[in-house]
C-alpha cells in the first residue's frame, strides 16, 4: 500500500509514536489506497479543491461575484445532525445519563470496527491534525481526525487550526483526541456517531454532514471536551463570544448560549442600530466557548474554533450584513440553491431567483424549498468584518455576563437576570426552545434544552449541573447570568420584538447591570428592566408590546417550574441538592 501525498509535503514534523501506531492500525482496518498527512498549506487546499472540482463534488461559483467559493451538495438523506444515531459510550450507563443515547463501549467498538473494515478501499485516508483554540494557548486541546473525505479536510482547515502547527503541538503535548470518520455508503441504516469519552475517542460513520463529520466541532469541542472539562475544572459550552465596546471606551466580554439555528451567528456579528451610536460589537466566536476559572477569580473564555459553519437561509443585509459580506469569497456552501448567474441562493441572499435547487434539480416550487433549510456556509473567521483580535489571545477574555436563550413564542420575557450564579444554573437548566432544521426530526416542537447543550453534553446532566455549581463556587467574581427571548409572539403569531441589531438594547441593559449603572425591578423570576430602563430611543415598538415582553405570568411560570421539576426527576441521585433547593426557592417566590 503506497503512502502517497496529494502534494509533496515539506519535511514531515516529528510524529508521536502513539499517533503513528494508531494511523497504522486504522490503515490496516480500513484498507485505503493511499495515506495523506495533511499540512494545512494553501497548496494542499488548492490541490484538494481541484480534485473535488474535477469529480464534480465541488462546483466553482461565479468567479467574479464569489471568487474562490464552491458549492457542495450532500446526499439528500444527509443534511443535519442525527441525534437519534449519536451515542455516548461510557462503562457505566449512568455516566452518559438519560440525556444521551448510550451503548456499552465494547458493543459500540465491535459495531464500528465491522463498519470501518475495508471502508476506505480505493480511497485516500487523510490524517488531519488539528488544534482547538489558539495554538499557543494553555486552554487549547488537540485532536487528530482520520477521514476519507476531502470535503471534510477542506472544512476542517477552515474550522480549526489544522496541519503542521497542530502536529507540532501534539508532539509536545503527547496527547490528542482520536476521531475516526468515514462517509461509508451514506446509508442511514449504517450511520452512527459514537463517543468514547473515557478513551478520548470518536468514531463517526455514514455521514458527511458538518456536525456529524467535522469531528473537531460538536463531537470534540463539546461532547468530549465537556467530559475533559469536568475532570479538569472548566466548562465546554455551546456559546457565542463577543466583545462589546461602549461609547465610553470600555470593553465587555459576553458569552451566550442558544440552541442550534436560533441566531447565535447573528448576535455574534450584530451591527448596532443608528439610534445607539458609539457602540461596537466584535466577534470572538459564534458557536462554542471553553470557559476557565482564572487566577484572578474571573471566568476566562476562548473560542476553540477558527471559522464559522453557519446557517445560510435568512442571512441577509438586514439580519447579518457582516456575515453577508464575509461569505462573498473563499467560502464553501453546502446545499444552497443556484441562480442563473451561478451564484449561491437562499431566502435573503438577493441576486436573481433560484434556477437550480439544493439537490441540483431545476427549481420547482412544488419540490419544496430551493435551498435546504439547514444549508450552510463554511468560512474563515478572519473574513468577518467584525473579527475580534482577542480570538487569538492565548489567555482568553474575562467574561462579564452569560446569557441563556431559547426560541419561545410565549412565557419567557425579553430579558431577566438571575439572582446569583446558583439561580443562574437553574435558569440555564430550564432553557427550552422550539426545534429547528439543524437536527433531523420535526421542526417547531418545544423541547427542554438545558444550557442549549441537550445534543452536546457528553455526560449526565445531573453531574453537569453539579459541575456548573462547583465552578461558580470557585469564582470570586462570577459573571452575572441572564435569560433572553427574541422570539415572543402576539396572539396573531407576529414577533413582538424586532430583533437583530435592536438586540443591542437588551445587551446595553445587561452591561448596565454588570457595571452597576442601570436599574431593575425584582420579580418572582429574577430582576427585570422596567420599560424605562431599556433604551428605546428610535425603537419602532408599541408600548403595549414592550409591556407584554416585560411581563411575568406567575401562574404560567408555576406550571413551567413544576414541569422542570418533573424533568429533573429522571436524574435521580445525580441531581445536585443545590439545584433542587434553587427550584424550591424559585417556586416559593411564585407562590
Ligand atoms: C451547529 C449546530 O451547526 O448547533 O452549530 O447544529
Ligand atoms: Mn451550534
XYZ file of C-alpha atoms and ligand atoms in Angstrom:
598
model
C 0.000 0.000 0.000
C 1.542 3.326 -1.049
C 1.834 6.358 1.196
C 1.269 8.951 -1.465
C 0.641 12.576 -0.522
C -1.592 14.637 -2.820
C 1.199 17.198 -2.912
C 4.774 16.597 -1.807
C 4.930 17.544 1.865
C 7.725 19.658 3.315
C 9.887 17.960 5.946
C 7.353 15.967 7.988
C 7.174 17.110 11.613
C 8.000 14.568 14.262
C 5.058 12.178 14.508
C 4.450 10.904 18.026
C 4.721 7.113 18.212
C 1.179 6.776 19.583
C -0.207 8.652 16.564
C 1.882 6.684 14.107
C 0.717 3.418 15.685
C -2.942 4.488 15.566
C -2.728 5.559 11.911
C -1.192 2.179 11.051
C -3.905 0.370 12.961
C -6.667 2.301 11.159
C -4.920 1.782 7.842
C -4.842 -1.965 8.392
C -8.551 -1.942 9.287
C -9.880 0.366 6.573
C -7.524 -0.633 3.684
C -7.207 2.737 1.911
C -5.405 3.049 -1.433
C -3.174 5.781 -0.036
C -2.467 7.834 3.082
C -2.049 11.590 3.138
C -0.808 13.535 6.186
C -2.388 16.996 5.984
C -0.115 20.008 6.395
C -2.851 22.655 6.134
C -0.930 24.532 3.421
C -2.584 26.670 0.740
C -1.120 24.378 -1.945
C -2.671 21.340 -0.302
C -6.091 23.038 -0.113
C -5.806 24.091 -3.765
C -4.921 20.532 -4.828
C -7.821 19.006 -2.874
C -10.252 21.620 -4.190
C -9.134 20.947 -7.767
C -9.507 17.208 -7.223
C -13.072 17.573 -5.883
C -13.968 20.058 -8.618
C -12.662 17.590 -11.195
C -15.014 14.933 -9.815
C -17.957 17.357 -9.732
C -18.135 17.168 -5.938
C -17.353 20.867 -5.574
C -18.897 23.258 -8.069
C -16.987 26.510 -8.625
C -19.290 29.514 -8.182
C -19.336 32.747 -10.164
C -15.657 33.751 -10.185
C -16.451 37.494 -10.353
C -19.047 37.755 -7.581
C -17.993 34.773 -5.387
C -14.266 34.272 -6.093
C -12.660 31.224 -4.522
C -16.073 29.833 -3.488
C -17.682 26.469 -4.175
C -20.932 24.612 -3.731
C -21.119 21.095 -2.306
C -24.294 19.014 -2.447
C -24.753 16.291 0.118
C -26.795 13.126 -0.224
C -30.428 14.200 0.271
C -30.668 11.990 3.368
C -27.571 13.535 4.951
C -28.389 17.168 5.714
C -28.348 17.602 9.507
C -27.104 16.227 12.799
C -28.632 12.870 13.677
C -29.244 12.947 17.415
C -31.008 9.567 17.410
C -27.842 7.974 15.942
C -25.425 9.798 18.257
C -24.177 7.825 21.280
C -22.072 8.409 24.370
C -20.380 5.121 25.238
C -19.284 5.033 28.877
C -18.573 1.954 31.015
C -21.384 2.964 33.377
C -24.623 3.896 31.591
C -25.438 6.387 34.363
C -22.357 8.431 33.446
C -23.832 9.135 29.999
C -27.154 9.916 31.696
C -30.732 9.978 30.453
C -29.841 12.985 28.287
C -27.717 10.807 25.962
C -28.203 7.667 23.912
C -25.890 5.103 25.406
C -24.144 1.978 24.159
C -21.635 -0.170 26.068
C -18.120 0.672 24.773
C -17.323 -2.949 23.844
C -20.532 -3.314 21.808
C -20.002 0.062 20.156
C -16.393 -0.761 19.258
C -17.470 -4.074 17.775
C -20.197 -2.431 15.695
C -17.919 0.339 14.450
C -14.972 -1.954 13.733
C -17.193 -4.001 11.420
C -18.440 -0.852 9.674
C -14.919 0.513 9.195
C -13.437 -2.801 7.994
C -12.308 -2.182 4.409
C -14.402 1.019 4.291
C -11.656 3.135 2.687
C -10.787 0.669 -0.085
C -9.799 2.620 -3.215
C -9.987 5.891 -1.263
C -7.456 8.219 0.367
C -7.050 8.162 4.127
C -6.375 11.708 5.285
C -4.671 12.291 8.628
C -5.891 15.668 9.892
C -4.053 17.020 12.971
C -5.925 19.984 14.444
C -5.820 22.305 17.413
C -8.983 23.642 19.086
C -8.069 27.098 20.373
C -5.099 29.416 19.753
C -2.114 27.196 19.021
C -0.097 28.587 21.968
C -2.984 28.733 24.468
C -2.765 26.612 27.612
C -6.537 26.199 27.250
C -6.347 24.748 23.705
C -6.667 20.998 23.140
C -5.639 18.997 20.089
C -7.066 16.145 18.129
C -6.433 14.111 15.012
C -9.241 13.233 12.648
C -8.725 10.399 10.209
C -11.203 10.738 7.368
C -11.728 9.534 3.813
C -13.455 12.762 2.784
C -11.528 15.598 1.130
C -14.598 17.824 1.744
C -14.132 17.189 5.474
C -10.427 18.070 5.196
C -11.216 21.379 3.489
C -13.870 22.226 6.078
C -11.610 21.239 8.997
C -8.912 23.526 7.583
C -11.314 26.455 7.884
C -12.940 25.495 11.190
C -9.789 24.580 13.157
C -6.079 25.382 13.295
C -5.209 22.396 11.157
C -1.956 20.894 9.891
C 1.733 21.049 10.731
C 1.489 23.508 13.640
C -1.128 21.325 15.303
C 1.033 18.245 14.763
C 3.954 20.008 16.427
C 1.773 20.843 19.419
C 0.514 17.249 19.597
C 4.134 16.094 19.655
C 4.743 18.498 22.567
C 1.528 17.650 24.482
C 1.856 13.902 23.890
C -1.941 13.603 23.935
C -4.766 14.115 21.438
C -8.395 13.189 20.842
C -8.726 10.402 18.252
C -11.503 10.895 15.720
C -12.135 8.297 13.043
C -14.517 9.192 10.242
C -15.696 7.632 7.003
C -18.594 8.688 4.841
C -19.153 4.975 4.149
C -22.001 4.470 1.685
C -24.148 7.221 3.312
C -26.776 4.645 4.148
C -28.679 5.947 7.205
C -29.032 2.323 8.361
C -25.251 2.289 8.777
C -24.823 5.774 10.264
C -23.522 6.156 13.813
C -21.752 8.933 15.669
C -20.083 7.274 18.689
C -18.231 8.991 21.515
C -15.899 7.238 23.952
C -15.097 9.984 26.480
C -13.107 7.643 28.740
C -10.797 6.925 25.760
C -10.902 10.484 24.338
C -12.096 8.903 21.093
C -14.803 9.462 18.476
C -15.985 7.169 15.669
C -18.322 8.554 13.032
C -19.584 6.519 10.097
C -22.009 7.102 7.230
C -22.427 10.893 7.166
C -20.560 13.802 5.606
C -22.681 16.498 7.347
C -20.791 19.112 9.399
C -21.909 18.306 12.932
C -21.538 14.564 12.283
C -18.315 14.638 10.271
C -16.194 17.682 11.201
C -15.152 15.942 14.382
C -13.397 18.956 15.928
C -16.725 20.732 16.311
C -19.636 19.153 18.217
C -18.004 15.755 18.842
C -14.689 17.005 20.227
C -15.176 20.647 21.289
C -18.463 19.916 23.072
C -19.127 16.230 23.862
C -15.576 15.033 24.578
C -14.392 18.440 25.839
C -17.292 18.754 28.299
C -16.139 15.436 29.809
C -12.496 16.596 29.921
C -13.626 19.942 31.332
C -15.451 18.308 34.215
C -12.361 16.314 35.112
C -10.097 19.349 34.814
C -12.360 22.010 36.383
C -13.583 24.075 33.418
C -16.644 24.255 31.110
C -17.106 23.469 27.392
C -20.264 25.239 26.249
C -22.494 25.861 23.204
C -21.947 29.628 23.374
C -21.052 32.531 21.142
C -18.462 35.013 22.423
C -18.484 38.748 21.765
C -16.534 41.836 22.695
C -18.795 44.869 23.244
C -17.107 48.276 23.037
C -19.159 51.032 24.678
C -19.262 54.681 23.581
C -17.333 55.470 26.789
C -14.444 53.325 25.533
C -14.988 50.322 27.820
C -14.891 46.748 26.518
C -17.035 43.965 27.973
C -16.938 40.290 27.031
C -20.163 38.300 26.933
C -20.925 34.609 26.282
C -24.374 33.495 25.129
C -25.903 30.039 24.761
C -28.771 29.438 22.347
C -29.923 26.191 20.756
C -28.852 25.466 17.164
C -30.156 27.823 14.465
C -31.551 30.358 16.987
C -29.391 33.284 15.874
C -26.034 32.850 17.650
C -24.148 33.795 14.491
C -26.345 36.882 14.003
C -25.905 38.048 17.605
C -22.157 37.431 17.425
C -21.910 39.768 14.404
C -24.510 42.337 15.431
C -24.366 45.761 13.828
C -25.566 48.474 16.242
C -28.651 50.424 15.173
C -28.166 54.078 14.231
C -30.038 55.059 17.415
C -27.193 53.655 19.566
C -24.133 55.486 18.243
C -20.652 54.700 19.522
C -21.269 51.006 20.241
C -19.292 48.290 18.522
C -19.789 44.521 18.616
C -16.789 42.377 17.698
C -16.948 38.626 17.198
C -14.749 36.191 19.103
C -16.832 33.101 18.340
C -20.282 32.134 17.085
C -20.865 28.613 18.429
C -18.554 27.220 21.124
C -16.785 28.653 24.184
C -14.361 26.997 26.592
C -14.582 28.718 29.983
C -11.847 28.555 32.617
C -11.734 29.999 36.130
C -8.741 32.353 36.012
C -6.168 33.135 38.708
C -7.950 36.438 39.492
C -11.282 34.738 40.267
C -12.886 35.732 36.960
C -14.079 33.354 34.240
C -11.953 33.395 31.068
C -13.140 32.204 27.650
C -11.582 31.088 24.404
C -13.274 30.148 21.145
C -11.810 26.770 20.168
C -12.814 27.253 16.519
C -11.305 29.399 13.781
C -14.229 29.519 11.345
C -17.998 29.535 11.114
C -20.282 26.759 9.900
C -23.343 28.980 9.639
C -26.932 28.564 8.513
C -27.313 30.261 5.093
C -31.114 30.779 4.854
C -32.082 34.079 6.425
C -28.567 35.534 6.098
C -29.272 38.911 4.522
C -28.061 42.501 4.685
C -30.844 43.140 7.256
C -30.269 40.124 9.506
C -26.470 39.976 9.343
C -24.658 42.326 6.976
C -21.248 41.231 8.313
C -21.932 37.579 7.504
C -23.486 38.508 4.184
C -20.319 40.370 3.187
C -17.888 37.820 4.599
C -19.244 34.917 2.520
C -18.719 36.613 -0.837
C -15.342 34.962 -1.340
C -13.394 31.837 -0.360
C -16.460 30.144 1.116
C -17.724 26.574 0.899
C -21.506 26.490 0.548
C -23.371 23.271 1.206
C -26.916 22.550 -0.035
C -27.851 26.074 -1.112
C -29.619 26.730 -4.432
C -28.123 28.438 -7.517
C -29.406 31.349 -9.564
C -28.915 31.895 -13.309
C -25.624 33.746 -12.650
C -24.157 30.681 -10.897
C -24.396 32.453 -7.547
C -25.485 30.745 -4.324
C -29.113 31.404 -3.442
C -31.234 31.163 -0.292
C -34.024 33.240 1.217
C -32.361 36.602 1.859
C -29.402 36.066 -0.495
C -30.625 38.646 -3.007
C -29.454 38.279 -6.610
C -31.573 36.609 -9.261
C -34.183 33.970 -8.387
C -33.175 30.321 -7.926
C -32.986 28.175 -11.043
C -31.362 25.045 -9.543
C -32.392 23.632 -6.190
C -30.107 22.243 -3.479
C -30.355 18.766 -4.998
C -29.207 20.033 -8.407
C -32.687 19.795 -9.980
C -34.293 22.616 -11.963
C -36.051 24.636 -9.271
C -39.775 23.908 -8.967
C -41.749 25.316 -6.033
C -43.653 22.013 -5.872
C -40.391 20.225 -4.915
C -40.045 22.269 -1.710
C -37.594 24.997 -0.736
C -34.875 25.874 -3.271
C -32.162 25.947 -0.608
C -32.278 23.313 2.134
C -33.450 24.961 5.417
C -30.214 23.719 7.031
C -27.949 24.709 4.121
C -24.667 26.112 5.363
C -21.607 28.212 4.662
C -18.124 27.370 5.921
C -15.866 30.388 6.129
C -12.748 31.533 7.941
C -13.450 33.795 10.933
C -10.772 36.140 9.603
C -13.096 37.105 6.735
C -15.581 38.537 9.230
C -15.543 42.371 9.115
C -16.265 42.316 12.879
C -13.478 39.809 13.720
C -12.080 40.459 17.222
C -8.308 40.178 17.585
C -8.970 38.714 21.067
C -9.988 35.473 19.319
C -6.252 34.742 19.162
C -5.453 35.693 22.765
C -3.890 32.621 24.405
C -5.266 33.610 27.847
C -8.784 34.208 26.546
C -11.054 37.058 27.656
C -12.717 37.712 31.060
C -16.482 37.213 30.884
C -18.822 39.790 32.456
C -22.144 38.156 31.579
C -23.515 34.796 30.475
C -26.775 34.869 28.559
C -29.079 31.904 28.021
C -31.880 31.988 25.490
C -34.317 29.929 23.524
C -36.882 30.259 20.786
C -40.168 30.533 22.723
C -43.336 32.050 21.350
C -44.764 32.534 24.869
C -43.862 32.688 28.570
C -40.187 33.739 28.606
C -39.874 37.541 28.723
C -37.497 39.585 26.585
C -34.865 39.544 29.330
C -34.404 38.782 33.018
C -31.432 38.432 35.310
C -30.779 35.550 37.671
C -30.365 36.418 41.351
C -26.882 34.883 41.532
C -24.762 32.123 39.943
C -26.691 29.196 41.503
C -30.030 30.660 40.466
C -28.452 31.181 37.041
C -27.674 27.469 36.867
C -31.402 26.813 37.445
C -32.269 29.346 34.732
C -29.850 27.640 32.314
C -31.155 24.179 33.176
C -34.665 25.383 32.294
C -33.803 26.592 28.769
C -36.404 25.321 26.318
C -36.682 26.026 22.631
C -38.648 25.156 19.527
C -36.692 22.634 17.422
C -35.031 23.767 14.159
C -33.719 22.201 10.939
C -30.194 21.869 12.381
C -31.139 18.396 13.616
C -33.100 15.715 11.785
C -36.706 15.466 13.036
C -39.803 17.626 13.436
C -39.300 21.392 13.422
C -41.092 23.829 15.799
C -41.694 21.485 18.733
C -40.894 22.921 22.174
C -38.283 20.820 23.964
C -36.157 21.285 27.059
C -32.595 22.125 26.014
C -30.629 22.826 29.220
C -27.868 25.375 28.642
C -28.548 24.739 24.882
C -26.464 21.588 25.479
C -29.106 18.835 25.142
C -27.480 17.432 21.982
C -23.935 18.148 23.137
C -23.339 17.424 26.832
C -21.031 14.401 26.839
C -22.210 13.192 30.250
C -25.113 13.037 32.702
C -26.847 16.410 33.081
C -27.124 15.805 36.843
C -23.317 15.690 37.075
C -23.078 18.587 34.620
C -25.216 20.901 36.789
C -23.251 19.836 39.874
C -20.099 20.808 37.977
C -21.595 24.189 36.976
C -22.421 24.870 40.662
C -18.884 23.925 41.708
C -17.273 26.160 39.056
C -19.382 29.087 40.337
C -18.268 28.389 43.902
C -14.645 28.759 42.762
C -15.199 32.180 41.155
C -14.571 35.236 43.287
C -16.054 37.429 40.545
C -18.558 35.250 38.682
C -20.223 36.657 35.572
C -23.865 37.687 36.023
C -26.344 35.317 34.372
C -29.281 36.420 32.188
C -32.015 34.851 30.063
C -33.332 36.415 26.845
C -36.046 35.549 24.343
C -36.092 37.355 20.995
C -38.916 35.180 19.690
C -42.058 36.126 21.715
C -45.181 36.308 19.527
C -48.501 38.058 19.902
C -51.894 36.347 19.584
C -51.665 36.613 15.762
C -48.267 34.893 15.644
C -46.345 38.136 14.932
C -42.977 38.662 16.623
C -43.247 41.255 19.400
C -39.561 42.231 19.298
C -37.789 43.436 16.128
C -34.591 41.502 16.952
C -31.296 41.629 15.002
C -29.414 44.938 15.608
C -32.082 46.062 18.090
C -30.982 43.260 20.422
C -28.137 45.609 21.388
C -30.694 47.495 23.522
C -31.042 44.395 25.680
C -27.254 43.898 25.774
C -26.915 47.533 26.849
C -29.247 46.901 29.831
C -27.281 43.757 30.672
C -23.999 45.676 30.650
C -25.644 48.414 32.711
C -26.449 45.762 35.316
C -22.874 44.444 35.173
C -21.317 47.842 35.722
C -23.942 48.847 38.266
C -25.430 51.852 36.497
C -28.841 50.576 35.382
C -31.967 49.838 37.305
C -34.102 46.742 37.551
C -37.220 45.627 39.343
C -37.303 42.454 41.356
C -39.861 39.966 40.065
C -40.617 36.394 41.137
C -38.409 35.021 38.305
C -35.454 37.407 38.734
C -34.524 41.012 38.001
C -36.107 42.684 35.005
C -35.902 46.105 33.394
C -38.886 48.396 33.705
C -39.805 49.671 30.227
C -37.965 52.925 31.065
C -34.726 51.042 31.860
C -34.433 49.832 28.258
C -33.051 52.355 25.799
C -35.944 52.674 23.353
C -34.721 55.802 21.502
C -35.928 55.471 17.939
C -37.302 51.972 18.536
C -40.404 51.154 16.482
C -42.446 49.197 19.008
C -45.777 49.894 20.706
C -45.812 50.443 24.498
C -48.276 47.506 24.685
C -45.791 45.162 23.005
C -42.974 46.256 25.319
C -45.201 45.746 28.348
C -46.082 42.242 27.177
C -42.403 41.466 26.511
C -41.521 42.510 30.065
C -44.406 40.835 31.905
C -44.382 37.771 34.156
C -47.376 35.425 34.228
C -46.934 33.845 37.669
C -49.453 31.032 37.036
C -47.778 30.022 33.772
C -44.348 30.198 35.456
C -45.514 27.936 38.298
C -46.536 25.428 35.610
C -43.174 25.848 33.887
C -41.162 25.222 37.058
C -43.373 22.268 38.017
C -42.647 20.767 34.598
C -38.917 21.435 35.062
C -39.143 19.635 38.423
C -40.693 16.617 36.677
C -37.861 16.677 34.093
C -35.331 16.768 36.931
C -36.752 13.548 38.414
C -35.144 11.434 35.678
C -31.693 12.382 37.035
C -32.437 10.769 40.419
C -29.489 10.856 42.788
C -27.265 12.564 40.229
C -29.335 15.761 40.534
C -27.386 18.071 42.860
C -29.151 19.099 46.068
C -28.188 22.711 45.320
C -30.285 22.722 42.157
C -33.277 21.145 43.938
C -33.066 23.890 46.551
C -32.914 26.551 43.830
C -36.055 25.108 42.242
C -37.918 25.011 45.564
C -36.959 28.616 46.294
C -37.973 29.717 42.798
C -41.381 28.058 43.265
C -41.790 29.657 46.676
C -41.149 33.099 45.173
C -44.002 32.467 42.716
C -46.451 31.266 45.402
C -24.369 23.901 14.634
C -25.449 23.255 15.411
O -24.136 23.537 13.467
O -25.638 23.644 16.579
O -23.691 24.769 15.199
O -26.125 22.354 14.892
Mn -24.192 25.031 17.277
